[in-house]
XYZ file of C-alpha atoms in Angstrom:
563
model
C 13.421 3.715 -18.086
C 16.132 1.981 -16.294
C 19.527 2.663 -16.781
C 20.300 -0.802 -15.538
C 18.165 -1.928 -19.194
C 20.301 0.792 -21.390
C 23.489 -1.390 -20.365
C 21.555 -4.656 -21.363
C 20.167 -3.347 -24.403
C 23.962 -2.458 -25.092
C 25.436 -5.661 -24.326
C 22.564 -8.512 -25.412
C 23.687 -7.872 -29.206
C 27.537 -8.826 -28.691
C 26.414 -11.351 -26.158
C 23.805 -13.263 -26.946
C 25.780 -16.326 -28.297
C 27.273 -16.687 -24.789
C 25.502 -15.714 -22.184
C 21.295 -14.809 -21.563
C 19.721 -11.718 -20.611
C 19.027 -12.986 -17.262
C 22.854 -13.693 -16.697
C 23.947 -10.531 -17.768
C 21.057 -8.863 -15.319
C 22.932 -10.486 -12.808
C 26.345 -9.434 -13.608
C 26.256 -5.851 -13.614
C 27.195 -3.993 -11.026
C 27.728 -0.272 -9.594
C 31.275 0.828 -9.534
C 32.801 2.097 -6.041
C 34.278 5.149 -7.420
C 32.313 7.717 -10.288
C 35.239 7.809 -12.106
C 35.153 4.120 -13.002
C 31.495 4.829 -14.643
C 28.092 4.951 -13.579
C 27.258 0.836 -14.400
C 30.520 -1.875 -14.843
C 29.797 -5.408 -16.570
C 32.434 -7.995 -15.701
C 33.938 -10.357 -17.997
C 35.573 -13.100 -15.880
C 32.600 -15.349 -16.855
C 33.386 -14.852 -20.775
C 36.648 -16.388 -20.047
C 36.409 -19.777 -20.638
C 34.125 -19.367 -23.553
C 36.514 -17.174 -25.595
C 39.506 -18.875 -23.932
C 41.428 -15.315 -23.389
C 41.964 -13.266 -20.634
C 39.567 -11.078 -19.241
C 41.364 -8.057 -20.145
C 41.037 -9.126 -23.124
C 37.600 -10.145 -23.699
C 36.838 -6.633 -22.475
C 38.817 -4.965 -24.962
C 37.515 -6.627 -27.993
C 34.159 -6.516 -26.778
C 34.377 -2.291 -26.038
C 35.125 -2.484 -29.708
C 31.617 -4.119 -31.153
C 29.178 -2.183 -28.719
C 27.546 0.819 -29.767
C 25.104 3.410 -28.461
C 23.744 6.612 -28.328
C 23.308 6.106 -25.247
C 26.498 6.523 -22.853
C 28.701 9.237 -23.307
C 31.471 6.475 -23.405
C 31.781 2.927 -23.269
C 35.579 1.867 -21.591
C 37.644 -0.993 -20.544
C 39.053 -0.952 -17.953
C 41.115 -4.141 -16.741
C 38.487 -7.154 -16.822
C 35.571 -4.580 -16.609
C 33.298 -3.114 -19.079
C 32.258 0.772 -17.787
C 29.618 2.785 -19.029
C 29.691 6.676 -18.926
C 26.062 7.459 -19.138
C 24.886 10.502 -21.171
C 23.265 12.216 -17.874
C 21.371 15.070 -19.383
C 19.642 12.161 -21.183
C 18.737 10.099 -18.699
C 18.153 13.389 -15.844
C 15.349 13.838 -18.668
C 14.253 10.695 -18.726
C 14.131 10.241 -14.757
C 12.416 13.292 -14.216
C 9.870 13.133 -16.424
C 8.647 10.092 -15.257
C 8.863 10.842 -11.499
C 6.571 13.970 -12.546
C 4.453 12.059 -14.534
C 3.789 9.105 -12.764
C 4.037 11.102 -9.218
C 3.346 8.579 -6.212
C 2.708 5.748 -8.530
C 6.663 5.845 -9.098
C 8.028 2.642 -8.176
C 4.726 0.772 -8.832
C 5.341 -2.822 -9.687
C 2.186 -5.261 -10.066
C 4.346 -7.813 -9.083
C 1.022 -9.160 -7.077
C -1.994 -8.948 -9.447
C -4.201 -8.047 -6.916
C -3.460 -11.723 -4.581
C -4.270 -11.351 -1.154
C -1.552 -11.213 1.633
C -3.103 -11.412 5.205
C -0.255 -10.141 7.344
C -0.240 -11.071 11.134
C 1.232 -8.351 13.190
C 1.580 -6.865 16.324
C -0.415 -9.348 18.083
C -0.443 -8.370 21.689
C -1.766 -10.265 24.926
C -4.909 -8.995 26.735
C -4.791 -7.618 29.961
C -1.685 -6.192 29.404
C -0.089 -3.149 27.850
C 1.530 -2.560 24.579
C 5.211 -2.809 25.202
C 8.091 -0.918 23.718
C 8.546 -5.045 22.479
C 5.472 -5.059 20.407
C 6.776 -2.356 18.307
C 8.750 -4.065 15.943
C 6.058 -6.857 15.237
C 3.632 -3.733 14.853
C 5.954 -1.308 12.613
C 7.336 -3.988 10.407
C 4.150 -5.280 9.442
C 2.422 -1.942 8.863
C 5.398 -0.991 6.598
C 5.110 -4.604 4.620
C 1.396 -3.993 3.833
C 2.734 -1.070 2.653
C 5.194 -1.956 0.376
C 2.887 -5.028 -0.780
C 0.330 -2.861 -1.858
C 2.325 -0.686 -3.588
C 3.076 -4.032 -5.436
C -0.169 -4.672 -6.244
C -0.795 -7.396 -3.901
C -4.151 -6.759 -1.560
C -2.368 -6.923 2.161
C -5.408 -7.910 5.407
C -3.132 -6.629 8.489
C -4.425 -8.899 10.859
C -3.911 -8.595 14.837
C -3.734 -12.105 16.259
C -4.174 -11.415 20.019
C -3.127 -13.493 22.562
C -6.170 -14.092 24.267
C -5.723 -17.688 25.323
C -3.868 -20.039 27.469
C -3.183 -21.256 30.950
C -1.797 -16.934 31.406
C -5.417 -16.077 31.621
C -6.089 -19.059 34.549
C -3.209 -17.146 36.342
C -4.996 -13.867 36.235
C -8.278 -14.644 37.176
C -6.971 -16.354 40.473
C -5.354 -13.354 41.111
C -8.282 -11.331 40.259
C -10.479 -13.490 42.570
C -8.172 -13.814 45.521
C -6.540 -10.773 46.116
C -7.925 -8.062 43.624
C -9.705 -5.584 44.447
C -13.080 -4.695 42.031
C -13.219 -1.017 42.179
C -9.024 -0.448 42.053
C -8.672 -2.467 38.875
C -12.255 -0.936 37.514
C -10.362 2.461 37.593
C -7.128 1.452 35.598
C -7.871 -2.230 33.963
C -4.675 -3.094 32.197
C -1.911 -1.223 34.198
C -3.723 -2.915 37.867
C -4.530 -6.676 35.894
C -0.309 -6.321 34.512
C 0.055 -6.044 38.483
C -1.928 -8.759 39.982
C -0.241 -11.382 36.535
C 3.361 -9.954 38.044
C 1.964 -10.418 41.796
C 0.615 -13.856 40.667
C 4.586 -15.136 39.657
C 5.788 -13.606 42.646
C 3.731 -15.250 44.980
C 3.587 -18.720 43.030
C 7.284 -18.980 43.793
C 6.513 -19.096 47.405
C 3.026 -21.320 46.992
C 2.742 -23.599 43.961
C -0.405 -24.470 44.877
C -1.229 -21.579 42.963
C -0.204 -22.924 39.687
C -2.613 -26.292 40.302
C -5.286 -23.507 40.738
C -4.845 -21.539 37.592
C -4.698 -24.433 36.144
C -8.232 -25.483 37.028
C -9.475 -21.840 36.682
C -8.432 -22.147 32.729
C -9.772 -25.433 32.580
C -13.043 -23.688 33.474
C -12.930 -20.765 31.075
C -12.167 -23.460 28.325
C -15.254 -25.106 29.111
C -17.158 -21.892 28.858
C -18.273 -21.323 32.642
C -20.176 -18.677 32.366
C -18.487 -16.283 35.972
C -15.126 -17.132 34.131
C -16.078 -16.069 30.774
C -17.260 -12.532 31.732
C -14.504 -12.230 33.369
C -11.939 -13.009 30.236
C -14.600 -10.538 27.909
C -13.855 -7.662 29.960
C -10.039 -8.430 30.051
C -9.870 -8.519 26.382
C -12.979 -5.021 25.678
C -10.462 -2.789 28.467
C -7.298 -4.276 26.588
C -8.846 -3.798 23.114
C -9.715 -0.078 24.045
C -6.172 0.615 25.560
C -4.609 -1.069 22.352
C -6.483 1.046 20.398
C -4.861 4.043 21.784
C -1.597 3.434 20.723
C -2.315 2.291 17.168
C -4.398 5.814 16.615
C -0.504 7.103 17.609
C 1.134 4.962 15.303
C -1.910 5.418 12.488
C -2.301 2.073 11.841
C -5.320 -0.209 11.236
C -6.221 -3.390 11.372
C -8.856 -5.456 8.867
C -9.542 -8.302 11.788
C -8.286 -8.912 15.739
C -9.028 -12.290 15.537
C -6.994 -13.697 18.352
C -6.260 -17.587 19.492
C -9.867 -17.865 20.739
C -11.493 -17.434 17.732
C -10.061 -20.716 16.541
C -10.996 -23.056 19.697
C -14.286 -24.623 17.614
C -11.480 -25.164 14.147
C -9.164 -27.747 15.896
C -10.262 -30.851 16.497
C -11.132 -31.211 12.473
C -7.110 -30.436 11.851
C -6.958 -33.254 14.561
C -9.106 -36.184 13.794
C -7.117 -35.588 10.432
C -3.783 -36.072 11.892
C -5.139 -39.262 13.242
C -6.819 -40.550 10.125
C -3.587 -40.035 7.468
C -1.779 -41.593 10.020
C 0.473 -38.634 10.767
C 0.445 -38.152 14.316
C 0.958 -40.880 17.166
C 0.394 -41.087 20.767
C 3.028 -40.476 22.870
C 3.198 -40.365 27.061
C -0.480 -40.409 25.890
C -0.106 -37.031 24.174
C -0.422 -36.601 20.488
C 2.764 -35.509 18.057
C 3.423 -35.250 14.837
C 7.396 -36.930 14.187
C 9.796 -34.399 12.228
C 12.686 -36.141 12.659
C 12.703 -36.770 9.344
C 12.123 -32.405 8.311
C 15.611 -32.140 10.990
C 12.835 -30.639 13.484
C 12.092 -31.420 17.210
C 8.294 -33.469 17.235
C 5.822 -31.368 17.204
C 3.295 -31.121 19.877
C -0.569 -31.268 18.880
C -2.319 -31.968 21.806
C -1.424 -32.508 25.482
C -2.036 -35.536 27.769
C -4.390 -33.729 29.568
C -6.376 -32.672 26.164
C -5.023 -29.201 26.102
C -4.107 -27.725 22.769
C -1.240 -25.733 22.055
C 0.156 -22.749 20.225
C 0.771 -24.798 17.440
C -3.116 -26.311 16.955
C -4.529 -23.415 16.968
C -2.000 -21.982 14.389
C -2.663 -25.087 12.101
C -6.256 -23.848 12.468
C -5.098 -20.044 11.639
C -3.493 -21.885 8.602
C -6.447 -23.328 6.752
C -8.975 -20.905 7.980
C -6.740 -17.810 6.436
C -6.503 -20.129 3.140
C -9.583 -20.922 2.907
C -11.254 -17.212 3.898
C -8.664 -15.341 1.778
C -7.452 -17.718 -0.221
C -4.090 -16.064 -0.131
C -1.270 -15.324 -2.004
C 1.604 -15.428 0.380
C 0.379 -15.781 4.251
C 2.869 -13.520 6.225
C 3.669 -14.068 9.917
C 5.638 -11.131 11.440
C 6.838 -13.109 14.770
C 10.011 -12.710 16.665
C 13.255 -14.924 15.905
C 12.599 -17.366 18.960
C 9.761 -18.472 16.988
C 11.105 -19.798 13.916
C 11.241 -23.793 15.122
C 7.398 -23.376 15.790
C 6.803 -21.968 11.919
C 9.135 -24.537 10.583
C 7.236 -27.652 12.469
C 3.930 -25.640 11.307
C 4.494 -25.780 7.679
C 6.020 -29.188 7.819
C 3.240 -30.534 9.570
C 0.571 -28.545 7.174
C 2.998 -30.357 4.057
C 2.152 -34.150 5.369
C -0.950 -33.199 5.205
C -0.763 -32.411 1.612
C -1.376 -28.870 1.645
C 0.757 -26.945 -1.021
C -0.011 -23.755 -0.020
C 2.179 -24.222 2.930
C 4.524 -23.027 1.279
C 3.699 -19.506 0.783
C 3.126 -18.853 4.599
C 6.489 -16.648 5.123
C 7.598 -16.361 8.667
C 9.052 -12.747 8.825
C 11.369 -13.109 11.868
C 13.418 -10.064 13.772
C 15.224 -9.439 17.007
C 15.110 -8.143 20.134
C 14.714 -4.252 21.540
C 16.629 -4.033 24.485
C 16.412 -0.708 26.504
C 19.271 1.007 28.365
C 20.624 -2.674 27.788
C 18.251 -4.492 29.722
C 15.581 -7.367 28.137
C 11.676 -6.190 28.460
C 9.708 -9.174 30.493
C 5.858 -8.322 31.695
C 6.776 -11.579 34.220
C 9.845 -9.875 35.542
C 8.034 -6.315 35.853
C 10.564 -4.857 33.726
C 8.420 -3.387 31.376
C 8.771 -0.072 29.236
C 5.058 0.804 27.530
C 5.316 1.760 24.228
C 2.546 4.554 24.703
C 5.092 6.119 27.607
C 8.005 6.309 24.445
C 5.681 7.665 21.893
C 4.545 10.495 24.270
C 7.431 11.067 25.135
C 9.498 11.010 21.416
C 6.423 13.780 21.129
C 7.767 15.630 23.618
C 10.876 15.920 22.652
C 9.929 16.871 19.483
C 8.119 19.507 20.290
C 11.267 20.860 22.356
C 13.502 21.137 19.001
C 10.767 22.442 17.124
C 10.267 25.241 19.459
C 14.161 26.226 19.195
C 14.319 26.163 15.835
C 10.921 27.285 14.441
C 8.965 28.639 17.429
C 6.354 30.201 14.558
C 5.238 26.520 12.744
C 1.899 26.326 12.546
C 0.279 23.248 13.941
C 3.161 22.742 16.444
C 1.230 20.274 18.020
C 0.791 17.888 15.312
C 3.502 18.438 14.191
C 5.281 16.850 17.370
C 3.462 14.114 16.773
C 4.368 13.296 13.643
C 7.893 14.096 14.266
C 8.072 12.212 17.569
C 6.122 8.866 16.062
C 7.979 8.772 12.554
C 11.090 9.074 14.683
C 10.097 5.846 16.618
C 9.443 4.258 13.612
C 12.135 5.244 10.979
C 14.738 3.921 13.722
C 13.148 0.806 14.244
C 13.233 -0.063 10.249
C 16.420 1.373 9.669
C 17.835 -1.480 11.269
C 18.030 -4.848 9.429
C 15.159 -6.540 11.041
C 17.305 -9.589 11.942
C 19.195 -7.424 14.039
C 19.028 -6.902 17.703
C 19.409 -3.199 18.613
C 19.667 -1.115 21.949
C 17.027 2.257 22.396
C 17.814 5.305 23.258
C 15.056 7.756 22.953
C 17.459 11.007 22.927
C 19.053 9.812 19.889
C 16.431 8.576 17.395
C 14.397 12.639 17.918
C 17.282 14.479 16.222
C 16.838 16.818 13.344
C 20.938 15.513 12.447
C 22.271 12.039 11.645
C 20.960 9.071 10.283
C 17.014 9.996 11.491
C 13.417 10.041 10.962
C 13.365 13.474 11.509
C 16.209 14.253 9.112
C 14.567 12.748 6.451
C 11.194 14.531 6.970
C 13.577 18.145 7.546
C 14.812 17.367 3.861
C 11.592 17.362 2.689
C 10.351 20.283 4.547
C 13.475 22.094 3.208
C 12.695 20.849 -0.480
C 9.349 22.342 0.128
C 10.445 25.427 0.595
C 12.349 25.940 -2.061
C 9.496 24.866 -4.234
C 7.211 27.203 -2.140
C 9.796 30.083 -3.955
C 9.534 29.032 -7.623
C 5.750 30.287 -8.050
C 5.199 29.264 -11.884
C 3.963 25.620 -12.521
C 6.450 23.537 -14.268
C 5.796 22.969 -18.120
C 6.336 19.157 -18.669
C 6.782 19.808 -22.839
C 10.114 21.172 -21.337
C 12.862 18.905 -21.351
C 14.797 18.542 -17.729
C 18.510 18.239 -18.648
C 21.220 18.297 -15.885
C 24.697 16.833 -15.497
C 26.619 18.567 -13.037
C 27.814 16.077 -10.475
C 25.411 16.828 -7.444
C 22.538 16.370 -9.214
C 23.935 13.177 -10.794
C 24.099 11.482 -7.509
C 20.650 12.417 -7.177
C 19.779 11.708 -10.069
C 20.732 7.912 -9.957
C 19.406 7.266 -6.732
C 16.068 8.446 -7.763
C 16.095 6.357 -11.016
C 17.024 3.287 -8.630
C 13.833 3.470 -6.475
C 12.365 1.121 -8.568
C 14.487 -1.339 -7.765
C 14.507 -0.823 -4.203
C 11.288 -0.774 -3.564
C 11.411 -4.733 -5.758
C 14.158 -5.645 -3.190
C 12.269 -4.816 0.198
C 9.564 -6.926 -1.050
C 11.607 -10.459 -1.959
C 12.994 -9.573 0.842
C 10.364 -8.691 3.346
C 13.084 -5.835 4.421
C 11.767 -2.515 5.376
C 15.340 -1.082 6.450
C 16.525 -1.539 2.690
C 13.800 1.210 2.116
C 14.662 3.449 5.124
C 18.503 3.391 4.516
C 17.470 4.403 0.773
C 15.856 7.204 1.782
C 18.390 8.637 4.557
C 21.017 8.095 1.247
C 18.707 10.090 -0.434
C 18.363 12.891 1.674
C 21.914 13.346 2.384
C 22.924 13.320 -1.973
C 19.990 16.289 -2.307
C 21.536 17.761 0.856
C 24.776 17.639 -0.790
C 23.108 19.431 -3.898
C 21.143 22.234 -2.036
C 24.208 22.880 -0.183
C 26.596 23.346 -3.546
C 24.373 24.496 -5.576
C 22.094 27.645 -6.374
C 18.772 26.555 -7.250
C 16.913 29.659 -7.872
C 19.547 31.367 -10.271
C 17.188 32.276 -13.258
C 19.357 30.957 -16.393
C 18.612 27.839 -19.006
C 18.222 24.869 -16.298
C 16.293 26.539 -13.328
C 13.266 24.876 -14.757
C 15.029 21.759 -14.844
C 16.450 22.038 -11.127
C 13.033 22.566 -9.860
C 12.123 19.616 -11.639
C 14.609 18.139 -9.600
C 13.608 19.044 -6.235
C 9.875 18.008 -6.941
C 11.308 14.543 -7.845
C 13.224 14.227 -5.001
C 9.992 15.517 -2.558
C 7.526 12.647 -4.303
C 9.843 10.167 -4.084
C 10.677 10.783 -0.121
C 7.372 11.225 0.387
C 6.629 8.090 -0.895
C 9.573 6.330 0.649
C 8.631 7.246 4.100
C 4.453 6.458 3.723
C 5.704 2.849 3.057
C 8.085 2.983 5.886
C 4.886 4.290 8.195
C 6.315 8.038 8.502
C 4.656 11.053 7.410
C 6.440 13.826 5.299
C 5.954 17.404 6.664
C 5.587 20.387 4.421
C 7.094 22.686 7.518
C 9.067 22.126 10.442
């Protein structure tokens, strides 16, 4: 049940000569203020059809409606405003949420279609940097939400494993690494030598001629080079590893850039036979001038390929291997020329499907205000935060419940879901600033207050020892639970909103609203007091647990039963 469909059902008989269901889907809204009603309908639309005011229209049309449904149906000005009967629809709500348990929400708004999501996607021979975390988080939440949608999500980690980046590192591996140092640390002593490598090329460009040879070489397979770039990418794969076991997150494929160096030159050849690409400066584009886009680059004068030919090859191998759904690319903002001259390109060539590859773009993490750069040296490792957001966890847990069991683990999932949940509370578009001390807080708009609500909800079950008898009916309509009440019923839409959306935060700022409304009820109202509607405020407090449990295992979080 939805109440959003009691208001249609109301309305579709006294409109249905004017307006469509769809229309008056759109229409409806949520009043400010409770006292204006729980759902408003406004008329201004109806105006020129009945040629009266909207005041008007409203009053005449309170006047044919009925239903059993609302406790009263009002107009008020050009608005129509429903009164819902709550101990109804409290009955309704709750049943269902106990019925259908972590299936609430459920949509099979995908039939089972395959969405291969490319996340995180970091380069080898370096470490995971508080900047990978969005690509990471955001895509893990997605396949999330998309499976709870009934789609089939393949989280995919595209590594960056190719380019004229690993010439530069070799060189410097050659001439001035030393074997047994790097052997001992990999990553953090190859991250070195790459920021050693910029720093001296300033001084000697020579050294840029050279790495470009040295890549040259690995792209024609030399066998000294190749070992080389192998062990790069094993010690980077193993260190990587380590920080998704953190985050729990895994991934169906790492097929990175060089898995696609044999699937180009097909993509090529038919550029050149449709006639869509052209040489220029002896290079080969493809002109967008017509798309409003800059040309786009397929192949260098020198016969090197680019980001963008090996992503047409990502294109048609994914469609062809998965034969997807919707294709989703979760890649910074500063990429969304490249995914625009992708799919326009991928169109000329007459391929439909282009256009259910979805770039998912976001912004930047700053920290303390300063821009993360691997070149620069100015880099923050996102293992160092997580450990660290553990640590602090641990601190608050041992002030204010030194006798938890598992303290350990429960850091960690305190310390990690804090990470997290602050990441996808903000609008993904949105560039934001981190501050570790704030985001590991038991108060304010938090992981961690989310997953204390539950905890607290828990406890109060933990009290009530007698199962709950769901032949009972659940009726409540005091105003605390209301607001409850109506949030919980909205999850399904929600949860149908941060998937047209690709949005994660609408999700996360859902469930901090949530929290805080059954915060608001535990903290005005006695649960436990044994009279006609205990049964039915226990009912309540279940509903609320399954559907913030749920909540946060989309977001990536995990809900603690004590802490």
């Amino acid at each position: 049940m939805k109440i959003i469909d009691l208001v249609i059902e109301t309305l579709k008989p006294v409109l249905e000569q004017t307006i469509d269901e769809e229309k008056i889907r759109e229409l409806i809204e949520k009043p400010s203020y409770a006292e204006h009603g729980d759902m408003a309908f406004p008329v201004f639309v109806l105006a020129k059809h009945f040629k009266k005011s909207p005041n008007l229209i409203a009053e005449n049309l309170v006047q044919e409606i009925s239903s059993d449904k609302f406790e009263k149906i009002v107009a008020e000005g050009p608005y129509i405003n429903f009164f819902l009967k709550r101990a109804y629809v409290s009955d309704q709500v709750l049943h269902q949420i106990l019925e259908e348990r972590e299936e609430y929400g459920s949509q099979n708004i995908g039939d089972g279609g395959n969405v291969p999501i490319d996340m995180s996607s970091p380069n080898i021979a370096k470490p995971m940097s508080l900047g990978h975390l969005r690509s990471t988080v955001i895509g893990e939440s997605l396949a999330r939400i998309f499976e709870k949608m009934n789609y089939t999500p393949i989280r995919i980690n595209h590594l960056g494993d190719w380019g004229t980046q690993f010439g530069k590192l070799i060189v410097a591996y050659e001439e001035w690494g030393d074997p047994e140092i790097v052997a001992l640390n990999p990553v953090t002593e190859l991250v070195n030598l790459y920021v050693e490598f910029h720093e001296r090329a300033e001084l000697d460009p020579a050294l840029e001629v050279k790495a470009r040879a040295k890549f040259r070489k690995l792209e024609q397979f030399d066998p000294e080079v190749v070992q080389l770039w192998e062990w790069f990418k094993e010690e980077s794969i193993i260190e990587f590893e380590r920080v998704y076991q953190l985050l729990n997150i895994k991934f169906d494929y790492y097929t990175g850039e060089s898995f696609y160096n044999d699937k180009m030159q097909p993509i090529i050849d038919e550029l050149k036979e449709k006639n869509i690409s052209k040489i220029d400066n002896e290079a080969i584009i493809v002109d967008l001038e017509d798309e409003g886009l800059p040309p786009a680059l397929i192949q260098k004068s020198d016969g090197a390929t680019l980001y963008l030919t090996r992503d047409l090859a990502t294109a048609y191998y994914r469609k062809k291997t998965f034969d997807f759904s919707k294709s989703l690319y979760v890649v910074g903002n500063e990429q969304t020329t490249h995914f625009k001259q992708l799919k326009a390109v991928l169109i000329k060539l007459g391929n439909e499907w282009a256009d259910d590859m979805i770039h998912v773009p976001f912004g930047l993490i700053t920290f303390e205000g300063k821009k993360l750069s691997t070149r620069q040296g100015n880099t923050v490792l996102l293992e160092d935060v997580l450990n660290e957001a553990i640590r602090l966890a641990k601190e608050q847990i041992e002030q204010k419940n030194p006798d938890v069991k598992d303290k350990e683990e429960v850091a960690r999932k305190v310390g990690v879901g804090a990470v997290v949940f602050h990441d996808l509370k903000n609008s993904r578009l949105n560039n934001f600033d981190f501050k570790l001390e704030e985001i590991v807080q038991f108060e304010g708009e938090t992981g961690p207050y989310v997953q204390y609500t539950y905890a607290r909800a828990n406890s109060i079950l933990e009290r009530y020892e007698q199962p709950l008898d769901l032949e009972n009916p659940f009726k409540l309509d005091d105003d605390y639970s209301w607001e409850v009440i109506k949030l919980l019923e909205n999850y399904h839409q929600i949860v149908l909103r941060a998937t047209e959306a690709y949005e994660p935060s609408i999700i996360a700022k859902y469930v901090l609203d949530l929290a805080q409304a059954f915060n608001r009820y535990y903290g005005n109202v006695r649960i436990h007091v044994d009279d006609h509607q205990l049964e039915s405020r226990i009912a309540l407090v279940h509903s609320v647990m399954i559907v913030i449990q749920d909540a946060l295992h989309l977001l990536g979080v995990e809900a603690l039963e004590e802490m």
